[in-house]
Amino acid sequence: MNRQVIHTEKAPQAIGPYSQAIKVNGMVYTSGQLGFKPGTADLFATVEEQTHQAMKNLQAILEEAGTSLEKVVKTTVFVQDLNDFAKVNEAYHTYFQKDAPARSCVQVAALPKGALVEIEAIAVVE
C-alpha cells in the first residue's frame, strides 16, 4: 500500500490530530473542510460564504494531491441546519455544474468552531 499524507499551505491547517487528506491506491480522501477566511481562524459569516470557502479549500487540497474537483466521485456535506440546504446547493453547484459527484448531505448537532457547513470529498488520482 502506497499511503501519502497530503498537506498544503493553501488550505487551513488541521485543527486536530488528522491530515488534510490521504492519497492511497489512486484515490484521495480529504478531511472535512470548513469555511475559514484564508490565513485566519475566523469563519465567514454566511452559509453561502462558508460553502464557497470550503470548496476552495477542497480544491487546493485536491490539486496538491495531483487531482481536481473534476475527478471527485463522492462528497459528504454536513450542515448545522437543514433549512440551509438550498443555499448550500446553490453555492456547491457552482463547483460541480456538469457531472456532479455522488453526494450525501446530513444535518448534524454541531460542527467544529461553530461552522455552518463542512464538506469532505473522495477523488480519483490519475
Tab-separated table of N, CA and C in Angstrom:
chain	number	residue	atom	x	y	z
A	1	MET	N	0.856	-1.182	0.000
A	1	MET	CA	0.000	0.000	0.000
A	1	MET	C	0.897	1.239	0.000
A	2	ASN	N	0.640	2.136	-0.939
A	2	ASN	CA	1.388	3.382	-1.036
A	2	ASN	C	0.532	4.503	-0.468
A	3	ARG	N	0.732	4.828	0.795
A	3	ARG	CA	-0.069	5.830	1.512
A	3	ARG	C	0.730	7.114	1.650
A	4	GLN	N	0.136	8.246	1.220
A	4	GLN	CA	0.823	9.534	1.270
A	4	GLN	C	-0.056	10.568	1.969
A	5	VAL	N	0.509	11.259	2.951
A	5	VAL	CA	-0.181	12.356	3.621
A	5	VAL	C	-0.100	13.580	2.709
A	6	ILE	N	-1.228	14.236	2.502
A	6	ILE	CA	-1.290	15.436	1.672
A	6	ILE	C	-1.392	16.652	2.576
A	7	HIS	N	-0.557	17.645	2.267
A	7	HIS	CA	-0.543	18.876	3.052
A	7	HIS	C	-0.286	20.056	2.121
A	8	THR	N	-1.075	21.105	2.256
A	8	THR	CA	-0.861	22.338	1.513
A	8	THR	C	-1.081	23.531	2.432
A	9	GLU	N	-0.289	24.556	2.207
A	9	GLU	CA	-0.461	25.818	2.931
A	9	GLU	C	-1.616	26.626	2.347
A	10	LYS	N	-2.176	26.182	1.220
A	10	LYS	CA	-3.257	26.902	0.548
A	10	LYS	C	-4.629	26.586	1.126
A	11	ALA	N	-4.663	25.751	2.165
A	11	ALA	CA	-5.909	25.410	2.858
A	11	ALA	C	-5.627	25.452	4.355
A	12	PRO	N	-6.672	25.610	5.172
A	12	PRO	CA	-6.452	25.670	6.614
A	12	PRO	C	-5.761	24.419	7.151
A	13	GLN	N	-4.940	24.628	8.137
A	13	GLN	CA	-4.250	23.517	8.770
A	13	GLN	C	-5.242	22.719	9.617
A	14	ALA	N	-4.950	21.471	9.828
A	14	ALA	CA	-5.810	20.615	10.655
A	14	ALA	C	-5.889	21.191	12.062
A	15	ILE	N	-7.081	21.159	12.636
A	15	ILE	CA	-7.263	21.684	13.995
A	15	ILE	C	-7.337	20.545	15.017
A	16	GLY	N	-6.825	19.409	14.630
A	16	GLY	CA	-6.808	18.235	15.498
A	16	GLY	C	-5.806	17.230	14.962
A	17	PRO	N	-5.818	16.033	15.522
A	17	PRO	CA	-4.866	15.000	15.103
A	17	PRO	C	-5.327	14.267	13.829
A	18	TYR	N	-5.296	14.967	12.706
A	18	TYR	CA	-5.678	14.373	11.433
A	18	TYR	C	-4.951	15.106	10.314
A	19	SER	N	-4.984	14.556	9.118
A	19	SER	CA	-4.354	15.138	7.939
A	19	SER	C	-5.395	15.837	7.077
A	20	GLN	N	-4.940	16.788	6.258
A	20	GLN	CA	-5.856	17.427	5.321
A	20	GLN	C	-6.420	16.392	4.356
A	21	ALA	N	-5.575	15.439	3.969
A	21	ALA	CA	-6.016	14.367	3.069
A	21	ALA	C	-4.996	13.244	3.089
A	22	ILE	N	-5.446	12.080	2.621
A	22	ILE	CA	-4.580	10.914	2.438
A	22	ILE	C	-4.783	10.422	1.014
A	23	LYS	N	-3.670	10.188	0.334
A	23	LYS	CA	-3.707	9.620	-1.012
A	23	LYS	C	-3.234	8.180	-0.918
A	24	VAL	N	-4.044	7.262	-1.454
A	24	VAL	CA	-3.706	5.846	-1.403
A	24	VAL	C	-4.356	5.124	-2.580
A	25	ASN	N	-3.594	4.255	-3.228
A	25	ASN	CA	-4.108	3.403	-4.302
A	25	ASN	C	-4.930	4.156	-5.350
A	26	GLY	N	-4.429	5.296	-5.812
A	26	GLY	CA	-5.095	6.040	-6.873
A	26	GLY	C	-6.306	6.838	-6.449
A	27	MET	N	-6.492	6.998	-5.142
A	27	MET	CA	-7.612	7.776	-4.620
A	27	MET	C	-7.089	8.766	-3.592
A	28	VAL	N	-7.814	9.858	-3.418
A	28	VAL	CA	-7.505	10.800	-2.341
A	28	VAL	C	-8.771	10.998	-1.522
A	29	TYR	N	-8.588	10.956	-0.211
A	29	TYR	CA	-9.678	11.111	0.759
A	29	TYR	C	-9.384	12.354	1.581
A	30	THR	N	-10.241	13.359	1.472
A	30	THR	CA	-9.991	14.591	2.220
A	30	THR	C	-10.684	14.555	3.576
A	31	SER	N	-10.132	15.328	4.477
A	31	SER	CA	-10.835	15.602	5.725
A	31	SER	C	-11.890	16.656	5.428
A	32	GLY	N	-12.844	16.787	6.312
A	32	GLY	CA	-13.869	17.802	6.140
A	32	GLY	C	-13.265	19.190	6.170
A	33	GLN	N	-13.755	20.058	5.292
A	33	GLN	CA	-13.260	21.424	5.210
A	33	GLN	C	-14.337	22.407	5.646
A	34	LEU	N	-13.893	23.371	6.436
A	34	LEU	CA	-14.764	24.428	6.930
A	34	LEU	C	-14.509	25.704	6.137
A	35	GLY	N	-15.337	26.697	6.346
A	35	GLY	CA	-15.240	27.960	5.620
A	35	GLY	C	-14.471	29.033	6.350
A	36	PHE	N	-13.200	28.743	6.695
A	36	PHE	CA	-12.350	29.741	7.349
A	36	PHE	C	-11.903	30.801	6.354
A	37	LYS	N	-11.868	32.053	6.794
A	37	LYS	CA	-11.275	33.112	5.978
A	37	LYS	C	-9.806	32.775	5.805
A	38	PRO	N	-9.282	32.865	4.581
A	38	PRO	CA	-7.876	32.494	4.338
A	38	PRO	C	-6.907	33.193	5.288
A	39	GLY	N	-6.006	32.391	5.847
A	39	GLY	CA	-4.973	32.919	6.735
A	39	GLY	C	-5.431	33.267	8.130
A	40	THR	N	-6.683	32.908	8.473
A	40	THR	CA	-7.210	33.236	9.803
A	40	THR	C	-7.879	32.006	10.415
A	41	ALA	N	-8.290	32.162	11.655
A	41	ALA	CA	-9.076	31.126	12.318
A	41	ALA	C	-10.536	31.577	12.436
A	42	ASP	N	-10.915	32.547	11.593
A	42	ASP	CA	-12.268	33.098	11.606
A	42	ASP	C	-13.084	32.525	10.456
A	43	LEU	N	-14.304	32.142	10.772
A	43	LEU	CA	-15.208	31.635	9.739
A	43	LEU	C	-15.908	32.791	9.037
A	44	PHE	N	-16.221	32.591	7.752
A	44	PHE	CA	-17.097	33.539	7.076
A	44	PHE	C	-18.449	33.516	7.774
A	45	ALA	N	-19.216	34.571	7.617
A	45	ALA	CA	-20.459	34.728	8.370
A	45	ALA	C	-21.616	33.884	7.854
A	46	THR	N	-21.776	33.790	6.541
A	46	THR	CA	-22.966	33.133	5.996
A	46	THR	C	-22.663	31.709	5.542
A	47	VAL	N	-23.693	30.913	5.441
A	47	VAL	CA	-23.533	29.532	4.984
A	47	VAL	C	-23.065	29.499	3.531
A	48	GLU	N	-23.508	30.466	2.723
A	48	GLU	CA	-23.054	30.517	1.332
A	48	GLU	C	-21.548	30.788	1.270
A	49	GLU	N	-21.080	31.774	2.028
A	49	GLU	CA	-19.651	32.101	2.037
A	49	GLU	C	-18.832	30.928	2.567
A	50	GLN	N	-19.324	30.280	3.614
A	50	GLN	CA	-18.613	29.138	4.174
A	50	GLN	C	-18.557	27.982	3.176
A	51	THR	N	-19.635	27.774	2.437
A	51	THR	CA	-19.660	26.709	1.426
A	51	THR	C	-18.637	26.997	0.337
A	52	HIS	N	-18.626	28.224	-0.166
A	52	HIS	CA	-17.647	28.587	-1.197
A	52	HIS	C	-16.216	28.373	-0.693
A	53	GLN	N	-15.928	28.801	0.529
A	53	GLN	CA	-14.559	28.667	1.031
A	53	GLN	C	-14.205	27.210	1.286
A	54	ALA	N	-15.146	26.433	1.803
A	54	ALA	CA	-14.887	25.002	1.996
A	54	ALA	C	-14.549	24.343	0.664
A	55	MET	N	-15.258	24.711	-0.395
A	55	MET	CA	-14.984	24.152	-1.719
A	55	MET	C	-13.617	24.599	-2.237
A	56	LYS	N	-13.253	25.858	-2.010
A	56	LYS	CA	-11.936	26.349	-2.419
A	56	LYS	C	-10.830	25.618	-1.659
A	57	ASN	N	-11.076	25.344	-0.379
A	57	ASN	CA	-10.102	24.577	0.410
A	57	ASN	C	-9.952	23.171	-0.147
A	58	LEU	N	-11.068	22.524	-0.467
A	58	LEU	CA	-11.015	21.192	-1.076
A	58	LEU	C	-10.247	21.229	-2.389
A	59	GLN	N	-10.512	22.235	-3.194
A	59	GLN	CA	-9.836	22.363	-4.481
A	59	GLN	C	-8.315	22.450	-4.291
A	60	ALA	N	-7.865	23.245	-3.329
A	60	ALA	CA	-6.427	23.391	-3.072
A	60	ALA	C	-5.807	22.069	-2.617
A	61	ILE	N	-6.496	21.361	-1.753
A	61	ILE	CA	-6.001	20.073	-1.251
A	61	ILE	C	-5.943	19.049	-2.375
A	62	LEU	N	-6.988	18.988	-3.183
A	62	LEU	CA	-7.018	18.046	-4.298
A	62	LEU	C	-5.902	18.342	-5.297
A	63	GLU	N	-5.676	19.605	-5.586
A	63	GLU	CA	-4.601	19.967	-6.512
A	63	GLU	C	-3.246	19.550	-5.949
A	64	GLU	N	-3.039	19.727	-4.649
A	64	GLU	CA	-1.791	19.298	-4.015
A	64	GLU	C	-1.612	17.787	-4.151
A	65	ALA	N	-2.716	17.059	-4.170
A	65	ALA	CA	-2.681	15.597	-4.289
A	65	ALA	C	-2.545	15.138	-5.745
A	66	GLY	N	-2.570	16.081	-6.688
A	66	GLY	CA	-2.424	15.719	-8.093
A	66	GLY	C	-3.727	15.405	-8.792
A	67	THR	N	-4.814	15.950	-8.279
A	67	THR	CA	-6.117	15.720	-8.896
A	67	THR	C	-6.896	17.027	-8.894
A	68	SER	N	-8.206	16.964	-9.082
A	68	SER	CA	-9.009	18.184	-9.177
A	68	SER	C	-10.456	17.899	-8.792
A	69	LEU	N	-11.231	18.964	-8.719
A	69	LEU	CA	-12.654	18.801	-8.427
A	69	LEU	C	-13.348	17.965	-9.502
A	70	GLU	N	-12.854	18.020	-10.735
A	70	GLU	CA	-13.460	17.256	-11.824
A	70	GLU	C	-13.324	15.749	-11.609
A	71	LYS	N	-12.404	15.345	-10.760
A	71	LYS	CA	-12.154	13.921	-10.509
A	71	LYS	C	-12.828	13.431	-9.217
A	72	VAL	N	-13.603	14.300	-8.577
A	72	VAL	CA	-14.305	13.914	-7.349
A	72	VAL	C	-15.424	12.947	-7.690
A	73	VAL	N	-15.485	11.836	-6.928
A	73	VAL	CA	-16.531	10.844	-7.159
A	73	VAL	C	-17.590	10.853	-6.063
A	74	LYS	N	-17.259	11.424	-4.899
A	74	LYS	CA	-18.217	11.421	-3.778
A	74	LYS	C	-17.892	12.568	-2.835
A	75	THR	N	-18.903	13.261	-2.390
A	75	THR	CA	-18.746	14.251	-1.323
A	75	THR	C	-19.743	13.949	-0.218
A	76	THR	N	-19.399	14.421	0.954
A	76	THR	CA	-20.336	14.409	2.070
A	76	THR	C	-20.406	15.839	2.593
A	77	VAL	N	-21.611	16.337	2.719
A	77	VAL	CA	-21.847	17.693	3.193
A	77	VAL	C	-22.561	17.592	4.533
A	78	PHE	N	-21.995	18.252	5.520
A	78	PHE	CA	-22.586	18.304	6.852
A	78	PHE	C	-23.071	19.733	7.071
A	79	VAL	N	-24.346	19.879	7.420
A	79	VAL	CA	-24.893	21.215	7.684
A	79	VAL	C	-25.426	21.269	9.107
A	80	GLN	N	-25.299	22.443	9.700
A	80	GLN	CA	-25.816	22.627	11.044
A	80	GLN	C	-27.339	22.749	11.022
A	81	ASP	N	-27.867	23.272	9.910
A	81	ASP	CA	-29.314	23.472	9.795
A	81	ASP	C	-29.758	23.059	8.393
A	82	LEU	N	-30.555	22.032	8.304
A	82	LEU	CA	-31.010	21.537	7.007
A	82	LEU	C	-31.861	22.570	6.258
A	83	ASN	N	-32.338	23.576	6.955
A	83	ASN	CA	-33.046	24.663	6.281
A	83	ASN	C	-32.115	25.449	5.362
A	84	ASP	N	-30.803	25.293	5.521
A	84	ASP	CA	-29.814	25.945	4.655
A	84	ASP	C	-29.518	25.122	3.402
A	85	PHE	N	-30.203	24.004	3.227
A	85	PHE	CA	-29.938	23.078	2.123
A	85	PHE	C	-29.912	23.793	0.774
A	86	ALA	N	-30.904	24.619	0.475
A	86	ALA	CA	-30.982	25.299	-0.829
A	86	ALA	C	-29.818	26.276	-1.009
A	87	LYS	N	-29.448	26.979	0.037
A	87	LYS	CA	-28.329	27.927	-0.049
A	87	LYS	C	-27.011	27.194	-0.277
A	88	VAL	N	-26.810	26.101	0.427
A	88	VAL	CA	-25.603	25.293	0.249
A	88	VAL	C	-25.576	24.738	-1.173
A	89	ASN	N	-26.699	24.213	-1.645
A	89	ASN	CA	-26.782	23.661	-3.002
A	89	ASN	C	-26.403	24.696	-4.052
A	90	GLU	N	-26.897	25.911	-3.892
A	90	GLU	CA	-26.623	26.956	-4.875
A	90	GLU	C	-25.118	27.245	-4.960
A	91	ALA	N	-24.467	27.375	-3.814
A	91	ALA	CA	-23.020	27.628	-3.807
A	91	ALA	C	-22.253	26.404	-4.305
A	92	TYR	N	-22.622	25.229	-3.834
A	92	TYR	CA	-21.964	23.969	-4.194
A	92	TYR	C	-22.044	23.731	-5.703
A	93	HIS	N	-23.196	24.016	-6.274
A	93	HIS	CA	-23.441	23.771	-7.702
A	93	HIS	C	-22.462	24.538	-8.594
A	94	THR	N	-21.963	25.681	-8.149
A	94	THR	CA	-21.033	26.460	-8.969
A	94	THR	C	-19.711	25.716	-9.175
A	95	TYR	N	-19.409	24.742	-8.349
A	95	TYR	CA	-18.175	23.958	-8.466
A	95	TYR	C	-18.385	22.641	-9.202
A	96	PHE	N	-19.619	22.186	-9.268
A	96	PHE	CA	-19.964	20.929	-9.947
A	96	PHE	C	-21.154	21.174	-10.858
A	97	GLN	N	-20.938	21.893	-11.945
A	97	GLN	CA	-22.031	22.238	-12.844
A	97	GLN	C	-22.388	21.102	-13.793
A	98	LYS	N	-21.414	20.249	-14.092
A	98	LYS	CA	-21.640	19.159	-15.038
A	98	LYS	C	-21.141	17.870	-14.395
A	99	ASP	N	-21.886	16.803	-14.539
A	99	ASP	CA	-21.478	15.503	-13.999
A	99	ASP	C	-21.093	15.581	-12.525
A	100	ALA	N	-21.986	16.092	-11.709
A	100	ALA	CA	-21.735	16.223	-10.277
A	100	ALA	C	-21.466	14.854	-9.651
A	101	PRO	N	-20.612	14.813	-8.632
A	101	PRO	CA	-20.324	13.538	-7.966
A	101	PRO	C	-21.506	13.068	-7.125
A	102	ALA	N	-21.423	11.813	-6.707
A	102	ALA	CA	-22.403	11.324	-5.732
A	102	ALA	C	-22.241	12.163	-4.465
A	103	ARG	N	-23.320	12.296	-3.685
A	103	ARG	CA	-23.240	13.154	-2.502
A	103	ARG	C	-24.237	12.724	-1.450
A	104	SER	N	-23.825	12.882	-0.214
A	104	SER	CA	-24.727	12.776	0.931
A	104	SER	C	-24.738	14.136	1.602
A	105	CYS	N	-25.874	14.514	2.156
A	105	CYS	CA	-25.969	15.756	2.923
A	105	CYS	C	-26.762	15.447	4.176
A	106	VAL	N	-26.148	15.730	5.317
A	106	VAL	CA	-26.810	15.433	6.587
A	106	VAL	C	-26.735	16.623	7.531
A	107	GLN	N	-27.764	16.755	8.336
A	107	GLN	CA	-27.763	17.763	9.393
A	107	GLN	C	-27.110	17.155	10.620
A	108	VAL	N	-26.263	17.947	11.265
A	108	VAL	CA	-25.574	17.485	12.469
A	108	VAL	C	-25.883	18.439	13.620
A	109	ALA	N	-25.678	17.959	14.838
A	109	ALA	CA	-25.972	18.776	16.012
A	109	ALA	C	-25.043	19.977	16.118
A	110	ALA	N	-23.798	19.798	15.748
A	110	ALA	CA	-22.821	20.891	15.816
A	110	ALA	C	-21.633	20.550	14.932
A	111	LEU	N	-20.918	21.590	14.499
A	111	LEU	CA	-19.700	21.441	13.723
A	111	LEU	C	-18.569	22.157	14.447
A	112	PRO	N	-17.325	21.782	14.193
A	112	PRO	CA	-16.203	22.437	14.864
A	112	PRO	C	-16.220	23.957	14.672
A	113	LYS	N	-15.824	24.663	15.711
A	113	LYS	CA	-15.698	26.126	15.683
A	113	LYS	C	-17.012	26.846	15.402
A	114	GLY	N	-18.145	26.133	15.520
A	114	GLY	CA	-19.443	26.757	15.253
A	114	GLY	C	-19.748	26.933	13.780
A	115	ALA	N	-19.057	26.184	12.925
A	115	ALA	CA	-19.272	26.294	11.476
A	115	ALA	C	-20.702	25.928	11.109
A	116	LEU	N	-21.139	26.449	9.978
A	116	LEU	CA	-22.478	26.167	9.470
A	116	LEU	C	-22.484	25.018	8.472
A	117	VAL	N	-21.315	24.739	7.860
A	117	VAL	CA	-21.210	23.688	6.855
A	117	VAL	C	-19.789	23.118	6.876
A	118	GLU	N	-19.681	21.838	6.576
A	118	GLU	CA	-18.389	21.153	6.427
A	118	GLU	C	-18.531	20.199	5.249
A	119	ILE	N	-17.497	20.138	4.407
A	119	ILE	CA	-17.567	19.302	3.207
A	119	ILE	C	-16.292	18.467	3.089
A	120	GLU	N	-16.468	17.173	2.799
A	120	GLU	CA	-15.332	16.284	2.544
A	120	GLU	C	-15.526	15.658	1.170
A	121	ALA	N	-14.419	15.139	0.598
A	121	ALA	CA	-14.502	14.594	-0.757
A	121	ALA	C	-13.603	13.379	-0.919
A	122	ILE	N	-13.967	12.557	-1.891
A	122	ILE	CA	-13.146	11.431	-2.334
A	122	ILE	C	-12.964	11.634	-3.834
A	123	ALA	N	-11.699	11.559	-4.292
A	123	ALA	CA	-11.422	11.803	-5.711
A	123	ALA	C	-10.446	10.767	-6.248
A	124	VAL	N	-10.526	10.571	-7.551
A	124	VAL	CA	-9.598	9.705	-8.276
A	124	VAL	C	-8.347	10.515	-8.605
A	125	VAL	N	-7.192	9.870	-8.487
A	125	VAL	CA	-5.923	10.482	-8.897
A	125	VAL	C	-5.399	9.654	-10.056
A	126	GLU	N	-5.294	10.272	-11.228
A	126	GLU	CA	-4.849	9.531	-12.417
A	126	GLU	C	-3.457	9.969	-12.819
